[in-house]
CSV table of C-alpha atoms in Angstrom, one decimal:
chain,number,residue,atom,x,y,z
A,1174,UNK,CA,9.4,36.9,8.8
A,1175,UNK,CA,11.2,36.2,12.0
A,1176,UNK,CA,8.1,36.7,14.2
A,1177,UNK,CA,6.1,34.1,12.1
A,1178,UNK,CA,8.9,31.7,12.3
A,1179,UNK,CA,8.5,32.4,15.6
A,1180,UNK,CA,4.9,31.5,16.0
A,1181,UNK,CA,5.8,28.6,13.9
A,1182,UNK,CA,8.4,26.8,16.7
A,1183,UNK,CA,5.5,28.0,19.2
A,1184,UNK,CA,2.6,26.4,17.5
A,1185,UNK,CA,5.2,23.2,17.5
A,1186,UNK,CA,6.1,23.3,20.7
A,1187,UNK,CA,2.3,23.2,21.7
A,1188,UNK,CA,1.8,20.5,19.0
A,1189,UNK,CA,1.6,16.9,20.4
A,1190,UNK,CA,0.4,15.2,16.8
A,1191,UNK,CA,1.9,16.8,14.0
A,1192,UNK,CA,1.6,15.5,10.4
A,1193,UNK,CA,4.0,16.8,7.7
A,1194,UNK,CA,2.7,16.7,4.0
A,1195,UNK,CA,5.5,17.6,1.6
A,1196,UNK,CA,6.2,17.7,-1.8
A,1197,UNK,CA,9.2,18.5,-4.3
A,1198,UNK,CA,10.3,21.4,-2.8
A,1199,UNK,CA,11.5,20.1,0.6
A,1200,UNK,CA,14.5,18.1,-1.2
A,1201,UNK,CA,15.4,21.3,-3.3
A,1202,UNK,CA,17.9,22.4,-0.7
A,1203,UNK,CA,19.7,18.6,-1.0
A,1204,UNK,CA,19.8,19.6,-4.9
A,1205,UNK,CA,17.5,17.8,-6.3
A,1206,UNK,CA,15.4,19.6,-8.8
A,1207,UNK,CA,11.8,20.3,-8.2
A,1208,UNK,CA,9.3,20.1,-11.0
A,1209,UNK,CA,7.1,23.0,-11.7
A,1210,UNK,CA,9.6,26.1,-10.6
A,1211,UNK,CA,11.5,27.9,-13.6
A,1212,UNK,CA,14.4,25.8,-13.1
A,1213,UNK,CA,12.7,22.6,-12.4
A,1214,UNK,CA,12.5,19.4,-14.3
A,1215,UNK,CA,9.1,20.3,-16.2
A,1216,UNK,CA,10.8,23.1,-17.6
A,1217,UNK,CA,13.7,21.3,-19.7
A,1218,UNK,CA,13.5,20.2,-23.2
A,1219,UNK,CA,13.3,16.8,-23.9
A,1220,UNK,CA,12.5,14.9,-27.1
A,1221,UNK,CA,8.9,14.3,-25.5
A,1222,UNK,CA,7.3,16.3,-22.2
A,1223,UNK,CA,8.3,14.8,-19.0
A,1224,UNK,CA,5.0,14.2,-18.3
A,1225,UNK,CA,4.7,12.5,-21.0
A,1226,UNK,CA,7.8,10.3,-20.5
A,1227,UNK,CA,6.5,9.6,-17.3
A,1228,UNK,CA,3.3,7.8,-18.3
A,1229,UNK,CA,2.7,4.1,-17.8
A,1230,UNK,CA,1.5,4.1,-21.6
A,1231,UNK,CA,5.2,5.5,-22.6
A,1232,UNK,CA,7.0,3.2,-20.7
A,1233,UNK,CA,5.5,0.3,-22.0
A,1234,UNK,CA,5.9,1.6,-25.8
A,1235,UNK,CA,8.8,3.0,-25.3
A,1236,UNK,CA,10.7,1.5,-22.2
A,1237,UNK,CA,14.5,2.2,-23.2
A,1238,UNK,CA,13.7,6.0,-24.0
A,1239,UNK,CA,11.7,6.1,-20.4
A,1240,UNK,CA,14.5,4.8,-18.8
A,1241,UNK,CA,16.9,7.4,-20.4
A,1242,UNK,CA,15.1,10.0,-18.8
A,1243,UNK,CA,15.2,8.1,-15.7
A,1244,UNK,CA,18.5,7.7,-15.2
A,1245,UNK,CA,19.5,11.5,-15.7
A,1246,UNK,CA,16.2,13.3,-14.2
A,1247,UNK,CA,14.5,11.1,-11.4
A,1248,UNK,CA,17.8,9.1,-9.9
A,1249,UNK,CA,20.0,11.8,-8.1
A,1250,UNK,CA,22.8,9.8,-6.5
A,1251,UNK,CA,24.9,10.7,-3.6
A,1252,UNK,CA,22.1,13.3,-1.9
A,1253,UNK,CA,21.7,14.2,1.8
A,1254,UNK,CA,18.8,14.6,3.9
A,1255,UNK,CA,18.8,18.7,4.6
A,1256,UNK,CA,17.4,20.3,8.0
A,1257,UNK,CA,13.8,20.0,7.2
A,1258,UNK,CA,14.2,15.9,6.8
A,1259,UNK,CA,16.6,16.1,10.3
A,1260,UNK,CA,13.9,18.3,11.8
A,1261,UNK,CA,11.3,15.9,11.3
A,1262,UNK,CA,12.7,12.7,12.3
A,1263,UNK,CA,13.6,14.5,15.6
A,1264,UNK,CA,10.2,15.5,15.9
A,1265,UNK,CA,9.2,12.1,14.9
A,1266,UNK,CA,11.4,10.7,17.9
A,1267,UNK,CA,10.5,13.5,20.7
A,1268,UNK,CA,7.2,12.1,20.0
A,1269,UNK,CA,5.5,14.8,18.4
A,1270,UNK,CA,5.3,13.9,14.9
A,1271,UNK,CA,3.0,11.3,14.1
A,1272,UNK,CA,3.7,11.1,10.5
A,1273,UNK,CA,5.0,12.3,7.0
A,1274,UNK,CA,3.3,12.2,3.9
A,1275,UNK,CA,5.3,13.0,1.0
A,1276,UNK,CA,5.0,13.3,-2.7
A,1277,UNK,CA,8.6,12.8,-3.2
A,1278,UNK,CA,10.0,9.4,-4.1
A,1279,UNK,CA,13.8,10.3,-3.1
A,1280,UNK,CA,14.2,8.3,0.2
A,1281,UNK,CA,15.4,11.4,2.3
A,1282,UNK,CA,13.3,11.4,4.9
A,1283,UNK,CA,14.0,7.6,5.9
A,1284,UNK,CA,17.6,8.7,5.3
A,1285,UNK,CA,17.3,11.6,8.0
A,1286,UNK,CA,15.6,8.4,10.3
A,1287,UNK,CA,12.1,9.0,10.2
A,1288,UNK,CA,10.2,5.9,10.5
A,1289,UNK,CA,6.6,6.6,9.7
A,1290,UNK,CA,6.3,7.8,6.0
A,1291,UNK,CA,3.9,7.5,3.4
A,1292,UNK,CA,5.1,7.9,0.1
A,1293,UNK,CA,2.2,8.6,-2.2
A,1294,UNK,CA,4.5,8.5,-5.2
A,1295,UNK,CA,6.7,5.6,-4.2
A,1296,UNK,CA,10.3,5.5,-4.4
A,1297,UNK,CA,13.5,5.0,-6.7
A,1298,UNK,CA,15.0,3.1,-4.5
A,1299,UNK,CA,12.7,0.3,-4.9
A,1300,UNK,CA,12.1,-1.5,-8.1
A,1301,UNK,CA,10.4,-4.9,-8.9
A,1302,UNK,CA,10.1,-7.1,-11.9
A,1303,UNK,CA,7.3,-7.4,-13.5
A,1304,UNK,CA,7.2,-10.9,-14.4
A,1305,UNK,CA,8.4,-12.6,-11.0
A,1306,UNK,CA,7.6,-9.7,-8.7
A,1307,UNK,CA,11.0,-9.4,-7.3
A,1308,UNK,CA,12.6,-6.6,-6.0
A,1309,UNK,CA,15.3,-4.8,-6.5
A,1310,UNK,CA,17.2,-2.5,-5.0
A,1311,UNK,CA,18.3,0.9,-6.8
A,1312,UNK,CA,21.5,-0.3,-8.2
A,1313,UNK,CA,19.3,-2.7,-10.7
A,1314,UNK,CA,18.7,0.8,-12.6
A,1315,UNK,CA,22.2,2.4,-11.6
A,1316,UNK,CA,24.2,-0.5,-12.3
A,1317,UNK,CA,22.7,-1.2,-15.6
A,1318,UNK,CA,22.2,0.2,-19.4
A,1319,UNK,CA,19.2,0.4,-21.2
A,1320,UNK,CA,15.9,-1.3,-20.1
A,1321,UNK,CA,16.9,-3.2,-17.0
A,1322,UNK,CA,15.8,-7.0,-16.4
A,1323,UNK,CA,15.8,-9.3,-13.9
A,1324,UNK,CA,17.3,-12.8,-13.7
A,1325,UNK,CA,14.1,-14.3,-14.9
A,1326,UNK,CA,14.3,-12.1,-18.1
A,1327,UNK,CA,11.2,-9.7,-17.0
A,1328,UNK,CA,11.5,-6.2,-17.6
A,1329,UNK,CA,12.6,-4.2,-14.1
A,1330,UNK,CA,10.0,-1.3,-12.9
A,1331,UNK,CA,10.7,1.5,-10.6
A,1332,UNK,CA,8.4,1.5,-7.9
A,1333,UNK,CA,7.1,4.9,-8.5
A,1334,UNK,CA,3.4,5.8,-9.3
A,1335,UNK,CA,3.8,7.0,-12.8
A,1336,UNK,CA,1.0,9.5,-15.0
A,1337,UNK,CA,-2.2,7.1,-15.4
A,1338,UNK,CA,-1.3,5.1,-12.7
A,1339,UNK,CA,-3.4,4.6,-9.2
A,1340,UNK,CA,-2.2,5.1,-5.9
A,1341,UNK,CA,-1.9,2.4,-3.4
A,1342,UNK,CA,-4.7,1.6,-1.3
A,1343,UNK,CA,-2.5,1.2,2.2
A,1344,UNK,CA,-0.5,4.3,1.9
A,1345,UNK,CA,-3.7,6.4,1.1
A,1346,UNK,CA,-5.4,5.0,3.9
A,1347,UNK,CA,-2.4,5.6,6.1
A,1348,UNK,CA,-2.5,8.9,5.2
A,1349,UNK,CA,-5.7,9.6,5.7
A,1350,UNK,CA,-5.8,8.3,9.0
A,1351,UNK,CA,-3.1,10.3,10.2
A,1352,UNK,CA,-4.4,13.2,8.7
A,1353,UNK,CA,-7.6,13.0,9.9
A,1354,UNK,CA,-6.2,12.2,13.5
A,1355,UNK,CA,-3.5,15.2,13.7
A,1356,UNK,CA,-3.6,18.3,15.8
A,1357,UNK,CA,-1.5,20.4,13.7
A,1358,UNK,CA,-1.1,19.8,9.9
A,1359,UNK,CA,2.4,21.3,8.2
A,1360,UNK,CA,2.1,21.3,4.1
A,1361,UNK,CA,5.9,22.3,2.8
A,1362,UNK,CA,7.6,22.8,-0.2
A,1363,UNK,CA,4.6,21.8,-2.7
A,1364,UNK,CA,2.2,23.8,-5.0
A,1365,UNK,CA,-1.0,21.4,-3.9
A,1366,UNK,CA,-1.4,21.0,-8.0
A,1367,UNK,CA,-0.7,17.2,-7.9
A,1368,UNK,CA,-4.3,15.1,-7.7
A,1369,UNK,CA,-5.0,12.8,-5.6
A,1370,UNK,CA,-2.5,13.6,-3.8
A,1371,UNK,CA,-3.4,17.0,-2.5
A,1372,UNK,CA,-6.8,16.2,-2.1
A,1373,UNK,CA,-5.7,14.3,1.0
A,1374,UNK,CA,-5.3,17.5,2.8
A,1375,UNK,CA,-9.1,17.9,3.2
A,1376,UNK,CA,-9.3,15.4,5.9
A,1377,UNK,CA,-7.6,17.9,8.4
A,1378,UNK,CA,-10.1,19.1,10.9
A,1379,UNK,CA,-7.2,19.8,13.8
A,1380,UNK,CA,-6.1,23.1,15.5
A,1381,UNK,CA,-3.5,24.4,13.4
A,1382,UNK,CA,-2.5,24.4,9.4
A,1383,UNK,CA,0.4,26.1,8.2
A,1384,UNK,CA,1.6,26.2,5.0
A,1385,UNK,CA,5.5,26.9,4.0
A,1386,UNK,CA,5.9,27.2,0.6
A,1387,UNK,CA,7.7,30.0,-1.5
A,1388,UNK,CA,5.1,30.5,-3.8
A,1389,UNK,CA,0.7,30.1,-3.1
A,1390,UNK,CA,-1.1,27.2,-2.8
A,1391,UNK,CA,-4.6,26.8,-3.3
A,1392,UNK,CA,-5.1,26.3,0.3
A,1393,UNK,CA,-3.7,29.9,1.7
A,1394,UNK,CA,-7.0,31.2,2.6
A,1395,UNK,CA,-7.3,27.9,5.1
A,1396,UNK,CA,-4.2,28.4,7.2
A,1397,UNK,CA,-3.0,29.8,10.5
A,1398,UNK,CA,-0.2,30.4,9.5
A,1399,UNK,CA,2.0,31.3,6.3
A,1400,UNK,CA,5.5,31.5,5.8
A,1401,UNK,CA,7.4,32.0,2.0
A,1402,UNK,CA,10.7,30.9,3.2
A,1403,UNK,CA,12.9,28.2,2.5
A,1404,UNK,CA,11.9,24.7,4.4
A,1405,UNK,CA,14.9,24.1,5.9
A,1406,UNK,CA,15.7,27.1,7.3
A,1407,UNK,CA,11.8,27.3,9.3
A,1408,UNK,CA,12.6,23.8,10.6
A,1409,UNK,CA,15.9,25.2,12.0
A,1410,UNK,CA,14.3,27.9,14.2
A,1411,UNK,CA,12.3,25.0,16.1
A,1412,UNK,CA,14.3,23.9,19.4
């Protein structure tokens, strides 16, 4: 493992546009819970599946039990960016990086200081009303009970793409683009499951592709390189 970490921090080194496509299991080592592993979220028992819960359909029927769930599974308050979100905005900064584009909605990679992210998924920590457009910031669902409203009296809703839902337009392109345009392409911490979103990967024609993730992806066969490790640590092991 240590000589393809190794080849990892040379492979960045020789990088000059690097794009980082993540998913859940980069922000495991901040403690917050991935989805699909034994311990993640899909894996709990709820009154309804969590896919389920978050559906547009069920949060329009049911609205107070979505936000429930929200409050305890999807908002984790008081989490740090972890080496791999540090690493990244340092790349990001050194010039190397060109962009991130995440399937997480946490925030943690702004929070380390990178600037150019696309979140696929959105984020909790915007929200907007959906009668006035509005936004709010993360304390309207925090500093609230039940289903949160705005001063207008319209229902608050997380800006998160939920089951059913589309993705926008500008952060797909975005992501494309900067796929398309990157030497090296670095998928981490993600099973490549989660459609459209993984499809975006296809637009890679670069130099390099390597894949860290503890457990296969679909994509394997692809890459240059593979490393089952944990994110963080990898990240660490490039100077």
């Amino acid at each position: 493992m240590d000589d393809k970490i190794q080849q990892f921090a040379e492979i960045v080194n020789d990088s000059q546009r690097i794009v980082f496509f993540g998913g859940a299991g980069v922000s495991t080592e901040s403690g917050i819970p991935d989805f699909r592993s034994v311990d993640g979220l899909y894996n709990q028992k709820w009154d309804y599946p969590p896919e389920t819960i978050l559906s547009h359909t069920f949060f329009m029927k049911k609205t107070e039990e979505f936000y429930r769930f929200y409050r305890e599974k999807m908002i984790c308050e008081g989490v740090k960016p972890n080496a791999a979100h540090l690493k990244l905005a340092e790349l990001e900064q050194k010039g190397k990086l060109t962009a991130i584009v995440t399937q997480n909605i946490d925030g943690l990679h702004q929070a380390a200081g990178s600037k150019q992210v696309y979140e696929l998924h959105g984020s909790v920590l915007r929200n907007y009303c959906m009668r006035c457009g509005k936004f709010h910031g993360i304390e309207a669902i925090t500093g609230s009970e039940g289903v949160p409203h705005c001063e207008c009296g319209g229902i608050i809703k997380p800006d998160v793409v939920l089951y059913e839902e589309g993705l926008d337009d500008k952060v797909v392109s975005g992501s494309v683009e900067a796929i398309a345009e990157a030497d090296t392409l670095i998928i981490g911490g993600t099973s490549l499951n989660v459609y459209p979103a993984a499809g975006l990967i296809r637009y890679f024609s670069g130099k390099h592709l390597v894949i860290i993730n503890m457990s296969p992806t679909q994509m394997d066969g692809n890459a240059d390189l593979l490393i089952a490790d944990k994110i963080g640590k990898v990240f660490s092991a490039v100077g």
